[in-house]
XYZ file of C-alpha atoms in Angstrom:
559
model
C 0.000 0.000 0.000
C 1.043 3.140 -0.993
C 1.665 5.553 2.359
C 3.590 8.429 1.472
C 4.230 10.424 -1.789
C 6.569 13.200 -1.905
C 7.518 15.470 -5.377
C 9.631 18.466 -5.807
C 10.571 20.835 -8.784
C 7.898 18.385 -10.307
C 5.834 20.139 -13.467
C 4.415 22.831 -12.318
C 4.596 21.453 -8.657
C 7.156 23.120 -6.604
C 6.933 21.088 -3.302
C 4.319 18.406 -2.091
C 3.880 15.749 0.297
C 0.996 13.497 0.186
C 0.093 10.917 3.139
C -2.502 7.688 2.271
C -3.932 5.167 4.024
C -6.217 2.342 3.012
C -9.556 2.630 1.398
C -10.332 5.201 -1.839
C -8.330 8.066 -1.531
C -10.358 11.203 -4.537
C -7.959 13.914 -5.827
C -10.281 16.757 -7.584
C -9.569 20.211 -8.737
C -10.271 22.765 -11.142
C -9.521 22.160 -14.808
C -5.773 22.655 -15.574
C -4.979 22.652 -11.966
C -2.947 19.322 -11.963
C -4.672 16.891 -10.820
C -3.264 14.126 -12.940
C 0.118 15.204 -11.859
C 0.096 12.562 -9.143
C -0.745 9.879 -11.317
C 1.926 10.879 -13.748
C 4.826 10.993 -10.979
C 3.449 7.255 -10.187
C 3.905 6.383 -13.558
C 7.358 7.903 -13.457
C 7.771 5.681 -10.324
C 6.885 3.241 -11.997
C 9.094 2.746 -14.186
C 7.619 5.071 -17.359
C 9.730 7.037 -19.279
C 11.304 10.551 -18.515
C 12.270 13.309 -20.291
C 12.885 17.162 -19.407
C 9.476 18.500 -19.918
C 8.863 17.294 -16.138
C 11.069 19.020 -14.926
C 9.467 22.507 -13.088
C 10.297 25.628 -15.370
C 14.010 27.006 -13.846
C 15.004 23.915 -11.475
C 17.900 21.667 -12.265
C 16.218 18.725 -11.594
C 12.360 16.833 -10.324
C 12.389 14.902 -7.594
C 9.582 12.084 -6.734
C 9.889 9.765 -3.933
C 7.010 7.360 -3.024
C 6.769 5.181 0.151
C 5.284 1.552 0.338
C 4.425 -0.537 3.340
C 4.387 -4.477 1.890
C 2.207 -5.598 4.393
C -0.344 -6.221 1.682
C 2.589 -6.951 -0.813
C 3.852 -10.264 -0.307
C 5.440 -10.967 -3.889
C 6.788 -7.597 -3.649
C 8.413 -8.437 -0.699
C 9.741 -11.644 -2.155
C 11.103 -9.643 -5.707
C 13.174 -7.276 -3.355
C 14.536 -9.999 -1.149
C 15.069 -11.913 -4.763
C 17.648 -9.122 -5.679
C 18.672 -8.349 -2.650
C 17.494 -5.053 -1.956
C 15.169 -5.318 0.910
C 15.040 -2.978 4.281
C 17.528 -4.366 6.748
C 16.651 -4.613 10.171
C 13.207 -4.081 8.978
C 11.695 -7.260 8.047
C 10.829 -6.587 4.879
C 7.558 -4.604 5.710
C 8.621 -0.994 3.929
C 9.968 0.107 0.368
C 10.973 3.615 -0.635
C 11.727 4.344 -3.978
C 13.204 7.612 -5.645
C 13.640 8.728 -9.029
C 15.759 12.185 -9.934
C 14.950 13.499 -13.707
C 17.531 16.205 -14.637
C 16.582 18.961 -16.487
C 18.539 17.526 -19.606
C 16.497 14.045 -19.855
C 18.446 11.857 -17.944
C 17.365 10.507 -14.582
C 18.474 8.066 -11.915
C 16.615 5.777 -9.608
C 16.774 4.302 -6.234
C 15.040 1.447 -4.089
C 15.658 1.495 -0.457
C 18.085 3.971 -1.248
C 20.435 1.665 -3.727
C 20.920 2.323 -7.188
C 19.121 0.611 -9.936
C 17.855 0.499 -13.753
C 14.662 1.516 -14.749
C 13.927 -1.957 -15.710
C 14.500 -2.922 -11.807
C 11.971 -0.130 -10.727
C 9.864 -1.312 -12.870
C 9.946 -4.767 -12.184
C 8.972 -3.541 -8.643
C 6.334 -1.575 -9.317
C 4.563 -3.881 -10.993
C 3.886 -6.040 -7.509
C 2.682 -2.821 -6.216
C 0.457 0.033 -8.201
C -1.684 -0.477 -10.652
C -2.806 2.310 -13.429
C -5.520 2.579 -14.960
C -6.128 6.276 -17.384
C -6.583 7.331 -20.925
C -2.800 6.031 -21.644
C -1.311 3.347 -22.949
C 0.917 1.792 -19.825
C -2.536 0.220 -18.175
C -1.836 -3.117 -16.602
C -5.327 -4.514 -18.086
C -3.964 -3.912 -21.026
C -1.190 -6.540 -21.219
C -2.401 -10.266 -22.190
C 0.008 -11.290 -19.611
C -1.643 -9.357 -17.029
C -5.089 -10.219 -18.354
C -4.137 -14.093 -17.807
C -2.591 -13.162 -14.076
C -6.520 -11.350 -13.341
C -8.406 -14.450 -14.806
C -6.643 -16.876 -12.762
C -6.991 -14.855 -9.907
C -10.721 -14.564 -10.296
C -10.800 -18.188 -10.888
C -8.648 -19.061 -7.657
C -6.798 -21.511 -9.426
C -3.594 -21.731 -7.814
C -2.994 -25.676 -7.268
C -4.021 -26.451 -11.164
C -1.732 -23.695 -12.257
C 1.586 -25.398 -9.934
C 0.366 -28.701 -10.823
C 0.581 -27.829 -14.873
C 3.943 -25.709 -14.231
C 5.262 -28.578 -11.984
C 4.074 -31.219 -15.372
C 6.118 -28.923 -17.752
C 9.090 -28.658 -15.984
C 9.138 -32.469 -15.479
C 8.744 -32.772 -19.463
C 11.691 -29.454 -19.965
C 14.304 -31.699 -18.054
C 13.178 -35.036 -19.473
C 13.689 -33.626 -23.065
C 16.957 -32.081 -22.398
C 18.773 -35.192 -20.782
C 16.915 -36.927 -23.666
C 18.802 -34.294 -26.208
C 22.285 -34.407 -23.946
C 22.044 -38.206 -24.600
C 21.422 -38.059 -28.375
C 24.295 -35.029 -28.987
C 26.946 -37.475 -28.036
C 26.133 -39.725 -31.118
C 27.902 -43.175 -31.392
C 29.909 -43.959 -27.850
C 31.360 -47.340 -28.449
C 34.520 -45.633 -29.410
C 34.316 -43.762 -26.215
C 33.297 -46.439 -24.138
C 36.386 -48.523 -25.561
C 38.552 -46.177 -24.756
C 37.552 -45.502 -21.001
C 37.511 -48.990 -20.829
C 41.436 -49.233 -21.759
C 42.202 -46.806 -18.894
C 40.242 -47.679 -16.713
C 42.087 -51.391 -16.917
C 45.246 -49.857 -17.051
C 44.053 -47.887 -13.414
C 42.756 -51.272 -12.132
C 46.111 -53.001 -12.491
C 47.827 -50.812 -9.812
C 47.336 -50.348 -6.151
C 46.463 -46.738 -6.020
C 45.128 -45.893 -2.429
C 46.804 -43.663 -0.394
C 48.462 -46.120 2.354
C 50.209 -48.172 -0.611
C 51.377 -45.202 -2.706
C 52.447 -44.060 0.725
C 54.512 -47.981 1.611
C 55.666 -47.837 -1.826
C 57.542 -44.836 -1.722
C 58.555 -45.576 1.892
C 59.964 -48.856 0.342
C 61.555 -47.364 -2.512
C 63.906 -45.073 -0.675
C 64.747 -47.808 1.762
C 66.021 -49.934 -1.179
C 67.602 -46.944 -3.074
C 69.487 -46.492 0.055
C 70.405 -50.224 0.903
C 74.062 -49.778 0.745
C 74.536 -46.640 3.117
C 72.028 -47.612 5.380
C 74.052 -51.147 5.776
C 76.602 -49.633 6.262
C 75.429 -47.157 9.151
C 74.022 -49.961 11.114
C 77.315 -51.675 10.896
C 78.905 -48.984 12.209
C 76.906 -47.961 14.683
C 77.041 -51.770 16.024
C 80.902 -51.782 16.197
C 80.772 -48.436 18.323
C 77.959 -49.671 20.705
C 79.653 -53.239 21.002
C 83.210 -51.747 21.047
C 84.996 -52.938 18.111
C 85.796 -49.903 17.405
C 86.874 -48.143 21.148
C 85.872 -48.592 24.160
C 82.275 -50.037 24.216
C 79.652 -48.330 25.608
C 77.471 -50.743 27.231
C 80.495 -51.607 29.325
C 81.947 -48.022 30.216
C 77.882 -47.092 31.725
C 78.618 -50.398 33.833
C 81.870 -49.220 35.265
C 80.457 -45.580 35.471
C 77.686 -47.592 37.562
C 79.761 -49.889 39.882
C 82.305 -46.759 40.780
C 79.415 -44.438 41.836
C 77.651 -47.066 43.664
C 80.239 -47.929 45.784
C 80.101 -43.849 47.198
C 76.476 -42.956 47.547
C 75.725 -43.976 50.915
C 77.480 -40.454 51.475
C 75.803 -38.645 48.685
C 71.991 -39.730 48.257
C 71.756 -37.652 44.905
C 74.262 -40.135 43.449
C 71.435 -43.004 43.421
C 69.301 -40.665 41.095
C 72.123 -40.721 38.673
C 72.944 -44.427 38.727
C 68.571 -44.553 37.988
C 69.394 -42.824 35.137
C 72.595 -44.392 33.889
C 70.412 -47.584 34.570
C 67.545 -46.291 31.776
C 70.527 -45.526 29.321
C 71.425 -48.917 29.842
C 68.111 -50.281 28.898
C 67.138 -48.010 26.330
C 70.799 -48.935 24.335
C 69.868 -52.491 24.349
C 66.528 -51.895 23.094
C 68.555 -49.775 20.472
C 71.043 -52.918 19.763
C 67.949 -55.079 19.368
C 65.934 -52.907 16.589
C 68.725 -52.068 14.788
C 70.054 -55.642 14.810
C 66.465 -55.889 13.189
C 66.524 -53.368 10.815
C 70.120 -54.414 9.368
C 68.340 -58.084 9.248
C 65.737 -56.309 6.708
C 68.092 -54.723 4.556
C 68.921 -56.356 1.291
C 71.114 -55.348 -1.717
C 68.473 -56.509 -4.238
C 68.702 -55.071 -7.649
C 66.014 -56.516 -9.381
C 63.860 -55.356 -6.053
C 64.781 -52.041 -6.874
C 64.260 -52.015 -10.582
C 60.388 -53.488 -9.882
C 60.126 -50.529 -7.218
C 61.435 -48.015 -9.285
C 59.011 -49.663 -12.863
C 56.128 -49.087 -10.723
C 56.789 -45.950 -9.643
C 57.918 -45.084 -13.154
C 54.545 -46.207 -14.647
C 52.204 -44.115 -11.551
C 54.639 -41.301 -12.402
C 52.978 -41.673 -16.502
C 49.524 -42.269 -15.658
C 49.541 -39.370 -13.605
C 50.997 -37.230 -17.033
C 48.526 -39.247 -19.159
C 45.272 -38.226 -16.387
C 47.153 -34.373 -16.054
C 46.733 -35.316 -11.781
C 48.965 -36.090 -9.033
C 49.671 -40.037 -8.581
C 47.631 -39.237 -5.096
C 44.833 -38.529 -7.568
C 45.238 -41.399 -10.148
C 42.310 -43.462 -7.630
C 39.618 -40.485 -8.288
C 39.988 -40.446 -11.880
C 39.831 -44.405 -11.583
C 36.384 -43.930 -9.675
C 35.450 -41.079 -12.434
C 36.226 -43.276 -15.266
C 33.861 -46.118 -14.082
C 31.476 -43.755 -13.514
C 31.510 -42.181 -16.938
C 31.692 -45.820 -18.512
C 28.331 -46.925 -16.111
C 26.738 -43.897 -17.456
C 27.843 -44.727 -21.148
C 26.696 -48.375 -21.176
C 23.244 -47.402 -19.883
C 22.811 -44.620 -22.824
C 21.008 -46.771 -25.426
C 18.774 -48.271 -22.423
C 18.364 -45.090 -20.997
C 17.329 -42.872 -24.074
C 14.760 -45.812 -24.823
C 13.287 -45.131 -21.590
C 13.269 -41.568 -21.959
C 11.090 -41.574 -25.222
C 8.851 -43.475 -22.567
C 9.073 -40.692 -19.655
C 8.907 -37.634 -22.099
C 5.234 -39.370 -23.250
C 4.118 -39.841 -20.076
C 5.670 -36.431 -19.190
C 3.469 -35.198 -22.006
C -0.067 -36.840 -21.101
C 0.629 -36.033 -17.531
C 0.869 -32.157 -18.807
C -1.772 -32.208 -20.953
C -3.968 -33.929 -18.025
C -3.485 -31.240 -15.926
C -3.531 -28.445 -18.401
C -7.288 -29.601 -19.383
C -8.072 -29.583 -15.454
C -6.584 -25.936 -15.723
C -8.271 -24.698 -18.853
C -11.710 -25.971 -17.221
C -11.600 -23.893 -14.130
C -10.268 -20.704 -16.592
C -13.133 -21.444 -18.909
C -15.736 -21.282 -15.958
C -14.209 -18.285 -14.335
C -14.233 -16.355 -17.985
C -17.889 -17.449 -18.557
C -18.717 -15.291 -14.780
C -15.923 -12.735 -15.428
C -17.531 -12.015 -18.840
C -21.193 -11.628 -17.297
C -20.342 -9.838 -14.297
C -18.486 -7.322 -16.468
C -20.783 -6.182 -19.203
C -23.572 -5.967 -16.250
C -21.523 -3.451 -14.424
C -20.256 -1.935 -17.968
C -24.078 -1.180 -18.374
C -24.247 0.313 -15.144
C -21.523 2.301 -15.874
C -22.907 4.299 -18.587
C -22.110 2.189 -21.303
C -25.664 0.678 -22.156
C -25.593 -2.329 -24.597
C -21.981 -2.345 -24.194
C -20.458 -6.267 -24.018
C -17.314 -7.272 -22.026
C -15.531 -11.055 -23.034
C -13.085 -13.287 -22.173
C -11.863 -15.177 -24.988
C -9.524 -17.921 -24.319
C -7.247 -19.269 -27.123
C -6.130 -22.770 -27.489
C -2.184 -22.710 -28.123
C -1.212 -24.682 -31.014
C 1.898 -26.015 -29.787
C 2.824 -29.632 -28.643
C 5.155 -28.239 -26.330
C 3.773 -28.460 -22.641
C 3.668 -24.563 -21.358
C 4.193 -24.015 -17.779
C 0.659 -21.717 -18.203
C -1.119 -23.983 -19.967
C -2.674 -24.403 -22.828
C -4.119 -20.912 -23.574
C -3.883 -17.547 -23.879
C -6.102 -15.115 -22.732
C -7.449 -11.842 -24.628
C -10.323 -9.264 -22.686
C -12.629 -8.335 -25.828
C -14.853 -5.473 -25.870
C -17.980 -3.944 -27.722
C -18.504 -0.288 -26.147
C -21.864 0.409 -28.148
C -24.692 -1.608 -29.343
C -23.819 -2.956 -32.653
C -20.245 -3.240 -32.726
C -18.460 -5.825 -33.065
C -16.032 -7.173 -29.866
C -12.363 -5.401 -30.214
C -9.399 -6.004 -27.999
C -9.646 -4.025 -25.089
C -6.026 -2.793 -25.596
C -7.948 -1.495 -29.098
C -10.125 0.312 -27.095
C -9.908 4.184 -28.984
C -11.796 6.183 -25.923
C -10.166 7.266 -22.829
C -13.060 7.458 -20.732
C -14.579 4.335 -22.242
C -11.422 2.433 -21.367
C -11.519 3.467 -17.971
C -14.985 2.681 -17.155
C -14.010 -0.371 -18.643
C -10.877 -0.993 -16.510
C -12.850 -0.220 -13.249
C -15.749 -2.418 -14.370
C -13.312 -5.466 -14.364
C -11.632 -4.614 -11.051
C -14.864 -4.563 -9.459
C -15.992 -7.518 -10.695
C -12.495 -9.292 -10.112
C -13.182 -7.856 -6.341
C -9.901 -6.642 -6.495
C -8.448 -10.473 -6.497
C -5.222 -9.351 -8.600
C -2.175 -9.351 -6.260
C -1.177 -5.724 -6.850
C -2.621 -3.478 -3.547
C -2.618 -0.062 -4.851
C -4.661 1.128 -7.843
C -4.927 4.181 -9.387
C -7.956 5.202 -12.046
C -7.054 8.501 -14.011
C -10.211 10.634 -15.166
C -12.635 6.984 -14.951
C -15.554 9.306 -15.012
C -14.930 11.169 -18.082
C -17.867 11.977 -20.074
C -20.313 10.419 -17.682
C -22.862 12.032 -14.989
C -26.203 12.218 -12.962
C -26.731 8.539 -12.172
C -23.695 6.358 -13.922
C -21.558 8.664 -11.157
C -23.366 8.112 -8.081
C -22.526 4.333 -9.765
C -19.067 4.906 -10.599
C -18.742 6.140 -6.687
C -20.210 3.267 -5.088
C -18.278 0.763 -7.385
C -14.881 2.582 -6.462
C -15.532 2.850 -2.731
C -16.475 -1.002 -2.776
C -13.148 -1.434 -4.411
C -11.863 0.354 -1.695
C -13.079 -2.465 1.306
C -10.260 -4.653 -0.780
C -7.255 -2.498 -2.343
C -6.201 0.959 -1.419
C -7.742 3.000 -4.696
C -6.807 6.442 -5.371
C -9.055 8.054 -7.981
C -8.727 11.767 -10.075
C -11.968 12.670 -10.133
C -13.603 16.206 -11.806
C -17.811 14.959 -10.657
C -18.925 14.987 -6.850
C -20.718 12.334 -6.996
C -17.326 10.089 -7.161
C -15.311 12.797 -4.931
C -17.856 12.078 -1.935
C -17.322 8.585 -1.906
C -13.559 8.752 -0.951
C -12.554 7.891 2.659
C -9.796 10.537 2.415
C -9.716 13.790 -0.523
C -7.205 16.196 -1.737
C -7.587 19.030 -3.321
C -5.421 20.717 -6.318
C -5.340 24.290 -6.780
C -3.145 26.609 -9.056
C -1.827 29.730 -8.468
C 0.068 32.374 -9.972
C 3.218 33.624 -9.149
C 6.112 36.139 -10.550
C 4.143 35.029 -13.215
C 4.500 31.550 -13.183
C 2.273 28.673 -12.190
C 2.206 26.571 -9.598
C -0.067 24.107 -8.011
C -0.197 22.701 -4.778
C -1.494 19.533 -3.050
C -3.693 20.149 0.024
C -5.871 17.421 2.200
C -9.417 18.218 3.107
C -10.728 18.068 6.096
C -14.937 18.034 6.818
C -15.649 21.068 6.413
C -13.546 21.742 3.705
C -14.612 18.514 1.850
C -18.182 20.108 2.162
C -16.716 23.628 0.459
C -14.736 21.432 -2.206
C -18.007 19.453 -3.250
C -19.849 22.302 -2.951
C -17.392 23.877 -5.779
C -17.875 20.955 -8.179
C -21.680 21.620 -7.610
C -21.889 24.821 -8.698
C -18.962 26.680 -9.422
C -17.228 29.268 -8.389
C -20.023 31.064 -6.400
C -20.952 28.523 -3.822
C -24.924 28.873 -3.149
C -26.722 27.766 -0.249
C -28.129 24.913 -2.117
C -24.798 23.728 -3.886
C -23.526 23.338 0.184
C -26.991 21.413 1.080
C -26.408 19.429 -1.948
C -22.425 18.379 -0.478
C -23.451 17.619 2.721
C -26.161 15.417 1.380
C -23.702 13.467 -0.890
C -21.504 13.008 2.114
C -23.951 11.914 3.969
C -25.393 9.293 1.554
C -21.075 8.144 1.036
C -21.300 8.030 4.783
């Protein structure tokens, strides 16, 4: 809903700030005043396109900022979350958006006070006003649109996910099916992954044996030093070469022994002598072991260093580390499952994709049956209120057309078009082909009402509706826009008082003269001023005594 709307240097608009609330909000004003003004800066907000000319005569630039509260706006709230340009800290329930024209054309827009394209602004105003006037940009006027209102009215949402779900089954079904058939004839492949994958399979290639083998490798590479080490070390420990040191810690032992009953310090020394003791047998004994493993084997070393030698090429063959030769082993045999199954599998799919296909069309005729019933009432309830409107013999239908396509359409199988016949006699046009303003309008509001507002967009906004109309078909229009009002937040321009009494809230737009130039300005009416306003649009400038009675009797009968 649309809560606050601010413009500056805007037209002939210098500076005005407009607060709504819920309910059907009537601007009115004399003839050139401005009225439409605020409908124009929501178009601008909405995404229509700038140029200069709205720019106020001498300012640099126009201004128009408009403030949303999405309480009413869930997919609103989900588009800015979507692109990541919701409120922070404020759960999503307000929206601000800004646009700056310059006075050269160019403009720039904002939402929630970050940059974005028109296209963006758009986007996001589409979840949240709604226009309909004498111009082109009406949202009735799209087919897309048109299609969104029908299914509304017809409270279709399961049929519509269940025909979406159906064709999105049948999308990914074709394109595996088409993934399948693009890689043609994959014997040759499938012999070929077969040859490395049996040269992978030969070797040992998890981590703990490519770890032994290299373990083992160096140990034979080295066979000759390391012999030779242990044999040295075994001569110094026994004492072939020198003194040996077993015995000299036994001497060391027996000499301090025989003193430490007079220094008791002494016994902690001959504890530890006593662990070096143990601790160089248990040295003697795994490196007695160790020198037992060794072997000068050449042709040990050769088979080491072969396999090694052929992990070291299949890793250059698979471009990967021989720690990564087991992966691509696992890929492979993947690949080559996959492969095998192809000719199986794109026989089944021909299957699927059929049964994807009657399952769409199943519950595309289950859709189409609850749009055909809800265009049947739309169409009736329409041209009745299209009579009431002023538009006698006037007819309002729904056509649906059947999509020739045998492609399953995630919304269905038809296509919507509103058709119209204004007068008596003519033949049903588009209602985008509708020539008159005011006819369109009526038209517009006649739909809404009979939709009961069920489109998801909360604030709409009907430019001049009662153009060309009076007497009766007014006090109509009113009622039929205040009614809209118990379900979306309407805001109407209005120049008959009939319509003006029925709003819950009313501004007023006046022109004045300054230095001469022109400005208007934006004021809200309270009671008594309401009753002066109406009493204007009654008769004139000079308000009589019975114009007044006349007000205060239309806002009593609104009341």
């Amino acid at each position: 809903m649309l809560t606050h709307l601010a413009l500056k240097d805007f037209a002939v608009v210098q500076s005005a700030e407009l607060a709504f609330g819920p309910g059907l909000t009537v601007i009115s004003g004399e003839t050139g005043a401005g009225k439409s003004l605020l409908v124009d800066a929501l178009g601008l907000l909405s995404g229509l396109r700038a140029d200069s000319g709205v720019v106020r005569h001498g300012a640099s630039r126009a201004e128009l900022v408009a403030e949303f509260s999405l309480a009413d706006a869930q997919p609103a709230t989900d588009w800015l979350r979507e692109n990541a340009l919701d409120e922070d800290g404020d759960d999503g329930r307000h929206c601000q958006v800004r646009r700056v024209v310059r006075a050269d054309g160019g403009s720039r827009t904002w939402i929630n006070g970050r940059p974005v394209t028109v296209g963006q602004l758009a986007e996001l105003a589409s979840h949240l006003v709604e226009i309909h006037g004498q111009h082109e940009h009406q949202a009735l006027l799209s087919r897309p649109s048109q299609l969104a209102l029908l299914d509304a009215y017809a409270r279709n949402d399961a049929e519509r996910r269940a025909v979406a779900e159906a064709a999105g089954r049948w999308s990914d079904l074709l394109a595996e099916r088409e993934r399948l058939t693009a890689q043609g004839d994959v014997s040759d492949r499938i012999g070929w992954l077969e040859h490395q994958h049996a040269e992978l399979e030969r070797e040992t290639l998890d981590a703990d044996s490519l770890a032994q083998l290299s373990i083992d490798h160096r140990r034979s590479a080295h066979a000759a030093g390391l012999l030779e080490a242990c044999e040295r070390a075994f001569a110094v420990m026994d004492g072939d070469e020198g003194p040996s040191i077993t015995r000299a810690l036994r001497q060391a032992r027996d000499t301090l022994q025989r003193v430490a009953e007079h220094e008791p310090r002494l016994n902690e020394v001959d504890t530890m002598l006593d662990n070096a003791a143990i601790q160089l047998d248990e040295a003697a004994v795994l490196l007695d072991r160790i020198r037992g493993d060794l072997d000068l084997d050449p042709q040990a070393l050769e088979a080491l260093e072969q396999r090694m030698g052929r992990l070291h090429e299949l890793a250059r063959k698979h471009r990967v580390t021989p720690e990564q030769l087991a992966a691509k082993r696992d890929e492979i045999a993947t690949e080559l499952e996959a492969l095998r199954g192809a000719d199986e599998r794109l026989q089944g799919l021909d299957a699927d994709i059929a049964a994807a296909t009657r399952a769409w069309q199943a519950a595309a005729e289950v859709l189409g049956a609850t749009r055909r019933d809800a265009a049947r009432r739309l169409s009736s309830d329409t041209s009745a209120l299209i009579a009431e409107l002023g538009m006698g013999g006037g007819a309002f239908d729904v056509v649906l057309e059947v999509l020739e396509t045998v492609r399953p359409d995630p919304q269905g199988a038809e296509r919507v078009e509103f058709m119209v016949a204004a007068n008596p006699g003519q033949p049903p046009r588009p209602l985008r082909k509708v020539a008159s303003g005011g006819e369109l309008s009526r038209i517009s509001l006649a739909i809404e009402v009979a939709a009961l507002g069920l489109d998801a967009v909360p604030t709409m906004v009907f430019d001049e509706v009662d153009s060309g109309i009076g007497g009766a078909v007014a006090d109509i229009v009113g009622q039929k826009l205040r009614a809209l009002g118990e379900r979306r937040q309407v805001l109407c321009v209005t120049h008959l008082p009939q319509v003006a009494a029925q709003g819950h809230a009313h501004y007023r737009v006046s022109k004045s003269a300054s230095d001469g130039v022109t400005q208007s300005e934006v004021q809200a009416l309270g009671a008594k001023q309401r009753q002066d306003e109406l009493a204007r649009m009654l008769g004139g400038v000079e308000m009589t005594r019975e114009a007044r009675a006349a007000a205060r009797r239309l806002l009593s009968d609104a009341g």
